[in-house]
PDB file of C-alpha atoms in Angstrom:
ATOM      1  CA  UNK N 161      -2.348  -2.488 -25.156  1.00 74.00           C
ATOM      2  CA  UNK N 162      -5.534  -1.861 -23.268  1.00 83.00           C
ATOM      3  CA  UNK N 163      -7.914   0.422 -24.656  1.00 89.00           C
ATOM      4  CA  UNK N 164     -11.740   1.599 -24.660  1.00 94.00           C
ATOM      5  CA  UNK N 165     -13.260   3.078 -27.515  1.00 95.00           C
ATOM      6  CA  UNK N 166     -16.491   5.024 -27.382  1.00 96.00           C
ATOM      7  CA  UNK N 167     -17.125   5.917 -30.876  1.00 95.00           C
ATOM      8  CA  UNK N 168     -20.085   8.679 -30.245  1.00 95.00           C
ATOM      9  CA  UNK N 169     -18.865  12.015 -28.924  1.00 94.00           C
ATOM     10  CA  UNK N 170     -22.349  13.576 -28.432  1.00 95.00           C
ATOM     11  CA  UNK N 171     -25.673  11.587 -28.728  1.00 97.00           C
ATOM     12  CA  UNK N 172     -29.135  13.381 -28.371  1.00 97.00           C
ATOM     13  CA  UNK N 173     -31.971  11.606 -27.452  1.00 97.00           C
ATOM     14  CA  UNK N 174     -35.765  12.756 -26.741  1.00 97.00           C
ATOM     15  CA  UNK N 175     -36.958  12.554 -23.298  1.00 97.00           C
ATOM     16  CA  UNK N 176     -38.969   9.104 -22.640  1.00 97.00           C
ATOM     17  CA  UNK N 177     -36.888   7.546 -25.771  1.00 97.00           C
ATOM     18  CA  UNK N 178     -34.460   4.685 -25.272  1.00 97.00           C
ATOM     19  CA  UNK N 179     -30.790   4.882 -25.080  1.00 97.00           C
ATOM     20  CA  UNK N 180     -28.001   2.991 -26.173  1.00 98.00           C
ATOM     21  CA  UNK N 181     -24.243   3.878 -25.547  1.00 98.00           C
ATOM     22  CA  UNK N 182     -21.616   1.958 -27.308  1.00 98.00           C
ATOM     23  CA  UNK N 183     -18.386   0.769 -25.311  1.00 98.00           C
ATOM     24  CA  UNK N 184     -16.009  -1.276 -27.313  1.00 97.00           C
ATOM     25  CA  UNK N 185     -12.454  -2.570 -25.339  1.00 94.00           C
ATOM     26  CA  UNK N 186      -9.380  -4.245 -26.152  1.00 91.00           C
ATOM     27  CA  UNK N 187      -8.202  -6.359 -23.418  1.00 85.00           C
ATOM     28  CA  UNK N 188      -5.685  -9.279 -23.100  1.00 77.00           C
ATOM     29  CA  UNK N 189      -7.138 -10.796 -20.330  1.00 77.00           C
ATOM     30  CA  UNK N 190     -10.885 -11.404 -18.754  1.00 78.00           C
ATOM     31  CA  UNK N 191     -11.978  -7.525 -18.414  1.00 85.00           C
ATOM     32  CA  UNK N 192     -13.508  -5.947 -15.630  1.00 88.00           C
ATOM     33  CA  UNK N 193     -15.948  -3.229 -17.057  1.00 92.00           C
ATOM     34  CA  UNK N 194     -17.304  -0.253 -15.748  1.00 93.00           C
ATOM     35  CA  UNK N 195     -19.586   2.540 -16.714  1.00 96.00           C
ATOM     36  CA  UNK N 196     -19.489   5.876 -15.049  1.00 95.00           C
ATOM     37  CA  UNK N 197     -21.649   9.038 -15.464  1.00 95.00           C
ATOM     38  CA  UNK N 198     -20.402  12.612 -14.908  1.00 92.00           C
ATOM     39  CA  UNK N 199     -22.539  15.562 -14.281  1.00 89.00           C
ATOM     40  CA  UNK N 200     -21.457  19.075 -15.073  1.00 82.00           C
ATOM     41  CA  UNK N 201     -19.026  20.008 -12.347  1.00 75.00           C
ATOM     42  CA  UNK N 202     -19.198  16.878 -10.606  1.00 79.00           C
ATOM     43  CA  UNK N 203     -17.200  13.635  -9.798  1.00 82.00           C
ATOM     44  CA  UNK N 204     -17.868  10.502 -11.409  1.00 89.00           C
ATOM     45  CA  UNK N 205     -20.489   8.266 -10.164  1.00 90.00           C
ATOM     46  CA  UNK N 206     -20.596   4.361 -11.121  1.00 91.00           C
ATOM     47  CA  UNK N 207     -23.668   3.215 -12.860  1.00 94.00           C
ATOM     48  CA  UNK N 208     -22.735  -0.571 -12.987  1.00 93.00           C
ATOM     49  CA  UNK N 209     -19.954  -2.935 -13.274  1.00 91.00           C
ATOM     50  CA  UNK N 210     -19.211  -6.439 -14.487  1.00 91.00           C
ATOM     51  CA  UNK N 211     -16.764  -8.744 -13.233  1.00 85.00           C
ATOM     52  CA  UNK N 212     -18.060 -12.135 -14.099  1.00 83.00           C
ATOM     53  CA  UNK N 213     -21.282 -14.183 -14.080  1.00 86.00           C
ATOM     54  CA  UNK N 214     -24.397 -12.942 -16.001  1.00 89.00           C
ATOM     55  CA  UNK N 215     -23.498 -10.881 -18.926  1.00 92.00           C
ATOM     56  CA  UNK N 216     -26.494  -8.717 -18.414  1.00 96.00           C
ATOM     57  CA  UNK N 217     -25.830  -6.263 -15.505  1.00 95.00           C
ATOM     58  CA  UNK N 218     -28.187  -3.950 -13.846  1.00 96.00           C
ATOM     59  CA  UNK N 219     -27.333  -0.545 -12.512  1.00 95.00           C
ATOM     60  CA  UNK N 220     -28.487   2.383 -10.787  1.00 94.00           C
ATOM     61  CA  UNK N 221     -30.973   4.852 -12.261  1.00 94.00           C
ATOM     62  CA  UNK N 222     -32.564   2.207 -14.676  1.00 96.00           C
ATOM     63  CA  UNK N 223     -29.416   1.708 -16.762  1.00 97.00           C
ATOM     64  CA  UNK N 224     -28.383  -1.741 -17.979  1.00 97.00           C
ATOM     65  CA  UNK N 225     -25.441  -2.955 -19.959  1.00 98.00           C
ATOM     66  CA  UNK N 226     -24.566  -6.096 -21.563  1.00 96.00           C
ATOM     67  CA  UNK N 227     -20.950  -7.666 -22.003  1.00 95.00           C
ATOM     68  CA  UNK N 228     -20.566  -9.616 -25.433  1.00 95.00           C
ATOM     69  CA  UNK N 229     -17.250 -11.122 -25.130  1.00 92.00           C
ATOM     70  CA  UNK N 230     -17.230 -12.145 -28.969  1.00 92.00           C
ATOM     71  CA  UNK N 231     -17.801  -8.604 -29.890  1.00 94.00           C
ATOM     72  CA  UNK N 232     -15.399  -7.133 -27.088  1.00 94.00           C
ATOM     73  CA  UNK N 233     -18.592  -4.732 -26.064  1.00 96.00           C
ATOM     74  CA  UNK N 234     -20.252  -3.506 -23.135  1.00 97.00           C
ATOM     75  CA  UNK N 235     -22.785  -1.160 -24.178  1.00 98.00           C
ATOM     76  CA  UNK N 236     -24.939   0.953 -22.007  1.00 98.00           C
ATOM     77  CA  UNK N 237     -28.857   0.761 -22.337  1.00 98.00           C
ATOM     78  CA  UNK N 238     -31.837   2.598 -20.817  1.00 98.00           C
ATOM     79  CA  UNK N 239     -35.507   2.142 -21.887  1.00 97.00           C
ATOM     80  CA  UNK N 240     -36.677   5.452 -21.111  1.00 97.00           C
ATOM     81  CA  UNK N 241     -34.346   8.711 -20.858  1.00 97.00           C
ATOM     82  CA  UNK N 242     -35.154  11.162 -18.310  1.00 96.00           C
ATOM     83  CA  UNK N 243     -33.986  14.782 -18.838  1.00 95.00           C
ATOM     84  CA  UNK N 244     -31.908  14.527 -15.408  1.00 94.00           C
ATOM     85  CA  UNK N 245     -29.666  11.564 -17.336  1.00 96.00           C
ATOM     86  CA  UNK N 246     -27.889  14.568 -19.393  1.00 96.00           C
ATOM     87  CA  UNK N 247     -24.591  14.083 -18.837  1.00 96.00           C
ATOM     88  CA  UNK N 248     -21.156  12.570 -19.741  1.00 95.00           C
ATOM     89  CA  UNK N 249     -20.645   8.721 -19.701  1.00 97.00           C
ATOM     90  CA  UNK N 250     -17.531   7.173 -19.278  1.00 96.00           C
ATOM     91  CA  UNK N 251     -16.841   3.621 -20.035  1.00 96.00           C
ATOM     92  CA  UNK N 252     -13.643   1.977 -18.581  1.00 93.00           C
ATOM     93  CA  UNK N 253     -11.835  -1.116 -18.268  1.00 90.00           C
ATOM     94  CA  UNK N 254      -9.485  -2.899 -15.621  1.00 82.00           C
ATOM     95  CA  UNK N 255      -8.211  -6.210 -14.537  1.00 71.00           C
ATOM     96  CA  UNK N 256      -5.259  -8.180 -13.957  1.00 61.00           C
ATOM     97  CA  UNK N 257      -3.753  -7.161 -17.128  1.00 54.00           C
ATOM     98  CA  UNK N 258      -3.712  -3.690 -15.800  1.00 54.00           C
ATOM     99  CA  UNK N 259      -2.862  -4.470 -12.174  1.00 55.00           C
ATOM    100  CA  UNK N 260      -6.387  -4.536 -11.435  1.00 53.00           C
ATOM    101  CA  UNK N 261      -6.355  -1.237  -9.716  1.00 63.00           C
ATOM    102  CA  UNK N 262      -5.702   0.770 -12.866  1.00 76.00           C
ATOM    103  CA  UNK N 263      -8.787   1.823 -15.038  1.00 85.00           C
ATOM    104  CA  UNK N 264      -8.482   2.678 -18.724  1.00 89.00           C
ATOM    105  CA  UNK N 265     -11.103   5.211 -19.526  1.00 92.00           C
ATOM    106  CA  UNK N 266     -12.780   5.802 -23.028  1.00 94.00           C
ATOM    107  CA  UNK N 267     -12.933   9.343 -24.168  1.00 93.00           C
ATOM    108  CA  UNK N 268     -16.506   9.796 -22.919  1.00 95.00           C
ATOM    109  CA  UNK N 269     -20.038  10.299 -24.800  1.00 96.00           C
ATOM    110  CA  UNK N 270     -22.014  13.580 -23.841  1.00 96.00           C
ATOM    111  CA  UNK N 271     -25.681  12.739 -23.674  1.00 97.00           C
ATOM    112  CA  UNK N 272     -27.964  15.535 -24.729  1.00 97.00           C
ATOM    113  CA  UNK N 273     -31.855  15.075 -23.785  1.00 96.00           C
ATOM    114  CA  UNK N 274     -34.285  17.127 -25.909  1.00 95.00           C
ATOM    115  CA  UNK N 275     -37.925  17.797 -24.765  1.00 91.00           C
TER     116      UNK N 275
ATOM    117  CA  UNK S 267     -19.255   1.735  -0.507  1.00 72.00           C
ATOM    118  CA  UNK S 268     -16.402   4.500   0.589  1.00 83.00           C
ATOM    119  CA  UNK S 269     -17.107   8.157   0.592  1.00 89.00           C
ATOM    120  CA  UNK S 270     -14.712  10.355  -0.554  1.00 93.00           C
ATOM    121  CA  UNK S 271     -14.423  14.265   0.553  1.00 94.00           C
ATOM    122  CA  UNK S 272     -11.948  15.931  -1.915  1.00 95.00           C
ATOM    123  CA  UNK S 273     -10.634  19.648  -1.334  1.00 96.00           C
ATOM    124  CA  UNK S 274     -10.739  22.267  -2.776  1.00 96.00           C
ATOM    125  CA  UNK S 275     -13.508  21.992  -5.632  1.00 94.00           C
ATOM    126  CA  UNK S 276     -11.846  24.581  -7.575  1.00 95.00           C
ATOM    127  CA  UNK S 277      -9.042  27.212  -7.459  1.00 97.00           C
ATOM    128  CA  UNK S 278      -7.527  29.519  -9.816  1.00 97.00           C
ATOM    129  CA  UNK S 279      -3.716  29.986  -9.379  1.00 97.00           C
ATOM    130  CA  UNK S 280      -1.060  31.791 -10.847  1.00 97.00           C
ATOM    131  CA  UNK S 281       1.609  30.068 -13.051  1.00 97.00           C
ATOM    132  CA  UNK S 282       4.497  29.066 -11.185  1.00 97.00           C
ATOM    133  CA  UNK S 283       2.821  28.300  -8.016  1.00 98.00           C
ATOM    134  CA  UNK S 284       1.668  25.052  -6.496  1.00 98.00           C
ATOM    135  CA  UNK S 285      -1.685  23.640  -5.379  1.00 98.00           C
ATOM    136  CA  UNK S 286      -1.882  20.986  -3.001  1.00 98.00           C
ATOM    137  CA  UNK S 287      -5.329  18.940  -3.368  1.00 98.00           C
ATOM    138  CA  UNK S 288      -6.657  16.631  -0.255  1.00 98.00           C
ATOM    139  CA  UNK S 289      -8.551  13.486  -0.649  1.00 97.00           C
ATOM    140  CA  UNK S 290     -10.346  12.147   2.876  1.00 97.00           C
ATOM    141  CA  UNK S 291     -11.881   8.664   2.864  1.00 95.00           C
ATOM    142  CA  UNK S 292     -14.391   7.404   5.349  1.00 94.00           C
ATOM    143  CA  UNK S 293     -12.645   3.992   5.618  1.00 91.00           C
ATOM    144  CA  UNK S 294      -9.329   2.525   5.388  1.00 91.00           C
ATOM    145  CA  UNK S 295      -8.232   1.802   1.772  1.00 88.00           C
ATOM    146  CA  UNK S 296      -5.161  -0.051   0.806  1.00 85.00           C
ATOM    147  CA  UNK S 297      -4.699   2.254  -2.552  1.00 86.00           C
ATOM    148  CA  UNK S 298      -5.539   5.565  -3.696  1.00 92.00           C
ATOM    149  CA  UNK S 299      -5.630   6.948  -7.287  1.00 93.00           C
ATOM    150  CA  UNK S 300      -5.156  10.140  -8.629  1.00 96.00           C
ATOM    151  CA  UNK S 301      -6.285  11.114 -12.082  1.00 95.00           C
ATOM    152  CA  UNK S 302      -6.173  14.190 -14.315  1.00 96.00           C
ATOM    153  CA  UNK S 303      -9.129  15.250 -16.498  1.00 92.00           C
ATOM    154  CA  UNK S 304      -8.050  17.832 -19.135  1.00 92.00           C
ATOM    155  CA  UNK S 305     -10.721  19.656 -20.618  1.00 86.00           C
ATOM    156  CA  UNK S 306     -12.817  17.947 -22.834  1.00 82.00           C
ATOM    157  CA  UNK S 307     -10.673  14.907 -22.397  1.00 85.00           C
ATOM    158  CA  UNK S 308     -11.210  11.571 -20.583  1.00 88.00           C
ATOM    159  CA  UNK S 309      -9.338  10.654 -17.441  1.00 91.00           C
ATOM    160  CA  UNK S 310      -5.980   9.692 -17.102  1.00 92.00           C
ATOM    161  CA  UNK S 311      -4.170   8.051 -14.131  1.00 92.00           C
ATOM    162  CA  UNK S 312      -1.469   9.960 -12.720  1.00 95.00           C
ATOM    163  CA  UNK S 313      -0.164   7.648  -9.964  1.00 94.00           C
ATOM    164  CA  UNK S 314      -1.278   5.019  -7.309  1.00 91.00           C
ATOM    165  CA  UNK S 315      -0.492   5.832  -3.777  1.00 92.00           C
ATOM    166  CA  UNK S 316       0.007   3.100  -1.177  1.00 85.00           C
ATOM    167  CA  UNK S 317       0.314   4.122   2.526  1.00 82.00           C
ATOM    168  CA  UNK S 318       3.803   3.767   3.770  1.00 80.00           C
ATOM    169  CA  UNK S 319       5.519   3.543   0.394  1.00 82.00           C
ATOM    170  CA  UNK S 320       6.291   5.906  -2.602  1.00 87.00           C
ATOM    171  CA  UNK S 321       3.642   6.470  -5.036  1.00 92.00           C
ATOM    172  CA  UNK S 322       4.016   4.913  -8.297  1.00 92.00           C
ATOM    173  CA  UNK S 323       3.677   7.223 -11.304  1.00 95.00           C
ATOM    174  CA  UNK S 324       2.074   6.276 -14.794  1.00 93.00           C
ATOM    175  CA  UNK S 325       4.178   7.115 -17.804  1.00 92.00           C
ATOM    176  CA  UNK S 326       4.408  10.853 -18.374  1.00 95.00           C
ATOM    177  CA  UNK S 327       3.827  11.871 -14.820  1.00 97.00           C
ATOM    178  CA  UNK S 328       6.849  12.501 -12.466  1.00 96.00           C
ATOM    179  CA  UNK S 329       7.177  12.962  -8.803  1.00 97.00           C
ATOM    180  CA  UNK S 330       8.772  16.449  -8.927  1.00 97.00           C
ATOM    181  CA  UNK S 331       5.695  18.024 -10.723  1.00 98.00           C
ATOM    182  CA  UNK S 332       3.155  15.761  -9.047  1.00 98.00           C
ATOM    183  CA  UNK S 333       4.352  15.102  -5.540  1.00 97.00           C
ATOM    184  CA  UNK S 334       1.989  12.673  -3.581  1.00 96.00           C
ATOM    185  CA  UNK S 335       1.867  11.902   0.187  1.00 94.00           C
ATOM    186  CA  UNK S 336      -0.035   9.044   1.713  1.00 93.00           C
ATOM    187  CA  UNK S 337       0.399   9.485   5.635  1.00 92.00           C
ATOM    188  CA  UNK S 338      -2.366   6.921   6.499  1.00 92.00           C
ATOM    189  CA  UNK S 339      -5.039   4.674   4.959  1.00 92.00           C
ATOM    190  CA  UNK S 340      -7.900   7.337   4.836  1.00 94.00           C
ATOM    191  CA  UNK S 341      -5.615  10.309   3.478  1.00 95.00           C
ATOM    192  CA  UNK S 342      -3.736  11.436   0.483  1.00 96.00           C
ATOM    193  CA  UNK S 343      -2.436  14.635  -1.061  1.00 97.00           C
ATOM    194  CA  UNK S 344      -1.619  15.486  -4.541  1.00 98.00           C
ATOM    195  CA  UNK S 345       0.693  18.614  -5.016  1.00 98.00           C
ATOM    196  CA  UNK S 346       0.506  19.959  -8.688  1.00 98.00           C
ATOM    197  CA  UNK S 347       3.935  22.222  -8.396  1.00 98.00           C
ATOM    198  CA  UNK S 348       5.339  24.805 -10.511  1.00 97.00           C
ATOM    199  CA  UNK S 349       2.162  25.323 -12.469  1.00 97.00           C
ATOM    200  CA  UNK S 350       1.531  26.427 -16.034  1.00 97.00           C
ATOM    201  CA  UNK S 351      -1.674  27.051 -17.922  1.00 96.00           C
ATOM    202  CA  UNK S 352      -1.314  23.235 -19.385  1.00 96.00           C
ATOM    203  CA  UNK S 353      -1.902  21.917 -15.996  1.00 97.00           C
ATOM    204  CA  UNK S 354      -5.541  23.434 -16.109  1.00 97.00           C
ATOM    205  CA  UNK S 355      -7.763  20.327 -15.305  1.00 95.00           C
ATOM    206  CA  UNK S 356      -9.910  18.636 -13.049  1.00 94.00           C
ATOM    207  CA  UNK S 357      -8.054  16.356 -10.675  1.00 96.00           C
ATOM    208  CA  UNK S 358      -9.807  13.250  -9.159  1.00 95.00           C
ATOM    209  CA  UNK S 359      -9.000  10.950  -6.484  1.00 95.00           C
ATOM    210  CA  UNK S 360     -10.374   7.408  -6.434  1.00 93.00           C
ATOM    211  CA  UNK S 361     -10.170   4.447  -4.288  1.00 90.00           C
ATOM    212  CA  UNK S 362     -11.110   0.692  -4.737  1.00 80.00           C
ATOM    213  CA  UNK S 363     -14.015   0.116  -2.419  1.00 69.00           C
ATOM    214  CA  UNK S 364     -13.640  -3.649  -2.722  1.00 65.00           C
ATOM    215  CA  UNK S 365     -14.419  -6.000  -5.525  1.00 59.00           C
ATOM    216  CA  UNK S 366     -18.303  -5.840  -4.695  1.00 58.00           C
ATOM    217  CA  UNK S 367     -18.397  -1.857  -5.186  1.00 61.00           C
ATOM    218  CA  UNK S 368     -15.627  -1.107  -7.782  1.00 72.00           C
ATOM    219  CA  UNK S 369     -13.897   2.174  -7.801  1.00 84.00           C
ATOM    220  CA  UNK S 370     -15.266   5.427  -5.922  1.00 88.00           C
ATOM    221  CA  UNK S 371     -14.350   8.733  -7.058  1.00 91.00           C
ATOM    222  CA  UNK S 372     -13.926  12.237  -5.406  1.00 92.00           C
ATOM    223  CA  UNK S 373     -16.092  15.204  -6.536  1.00 91.00           C
ATOM    224  CA  UNK S 374     -12.921  16.287  -8.317  1.00 93.00           C
ATOM    225  CA  UNK S 375     -10.763  19.590  -8.015  1.00 95.00           C
ATOM    226  CA  UNK S 376     -11.086  21.933 -10.911  1.00 94.00           C
ATOM    227  CA  UNK S 377      -7.963  23.829 -11.185  1.00 96.00           C
ATOM    228  CA  UNK S 378      -7.638  26.965 -13.499  1.00 97.00           C
ATOM    229  CA  UNK S 379      -3.822  28.054 -14.094  1.00 97.00           C
ATOM    230  CA  UNK S 380      -3.463  31.817 -15.454  1.00 97.00           C
TER     231      UNK S 380
END
C-alpha cells in the first residue's frame, strides 16, 4: 500500500540554522512527491513538488528537496531558517498508482523555531 | 495556479445537526477533492467530486454522512450530516491545478461539534 512516513513529530531549530525534514515513502510506481506547509489556522500551501527530471527540486521560501529513489526519500531542506517558518510540514505522495489525483499524506512534522 | 475560496472558515455546531461547506474555484477544474484533518492528525481524503457524476468516496466514508454536490466546474459543497463530536475536524477542499502546479488547497473549515 502507498504510504508516507515522517519520522519526526516535532523539530526545534534555532533561527538562522539549517533545517532538514525527513520524508520516506512507499509506492509501487514512479511517485509524484510534494511538500506542503500549514501555518496555524490556515490551509495548505505547496512548497515544492517532484514529478520527474532533476532530483533536486527548488521551491518557494528558499526550500529545496532531493528525491532519492534508492532510499525512497524526499527530504526537505532549508539552509537558514526564519522565525516565520514555524509551521506544520506535510509530505505527500501521489501518482498513477493512486489514480494520480489522490494524495497520501504523512503525519506531519511540526517545526518550532527558537530565537 | 487556481485560487480556492472556502467557507465558512469555522463553525461550532450542535450534535445531530448538519453543516454544508462551500468551495469556489476561480477557474474550471475537472476534479475537486475533499479532505478531513482530525485534531493533531494528517489529512485523509474523503471523496473525489466530478462534475456531472456521483462523487467517489474513500473507504470509511459514506454518502449518507458526507453528501457532496458538484453542480458545475468551479463549485462544490460537502455536507457533514447528523454531526457528533467525533466529526470535529478541519475540512479542506482541493483541486488539481495542472501537473505544472500540483494540488491547491482551500484555507479549510474548522468544525467543532458540541
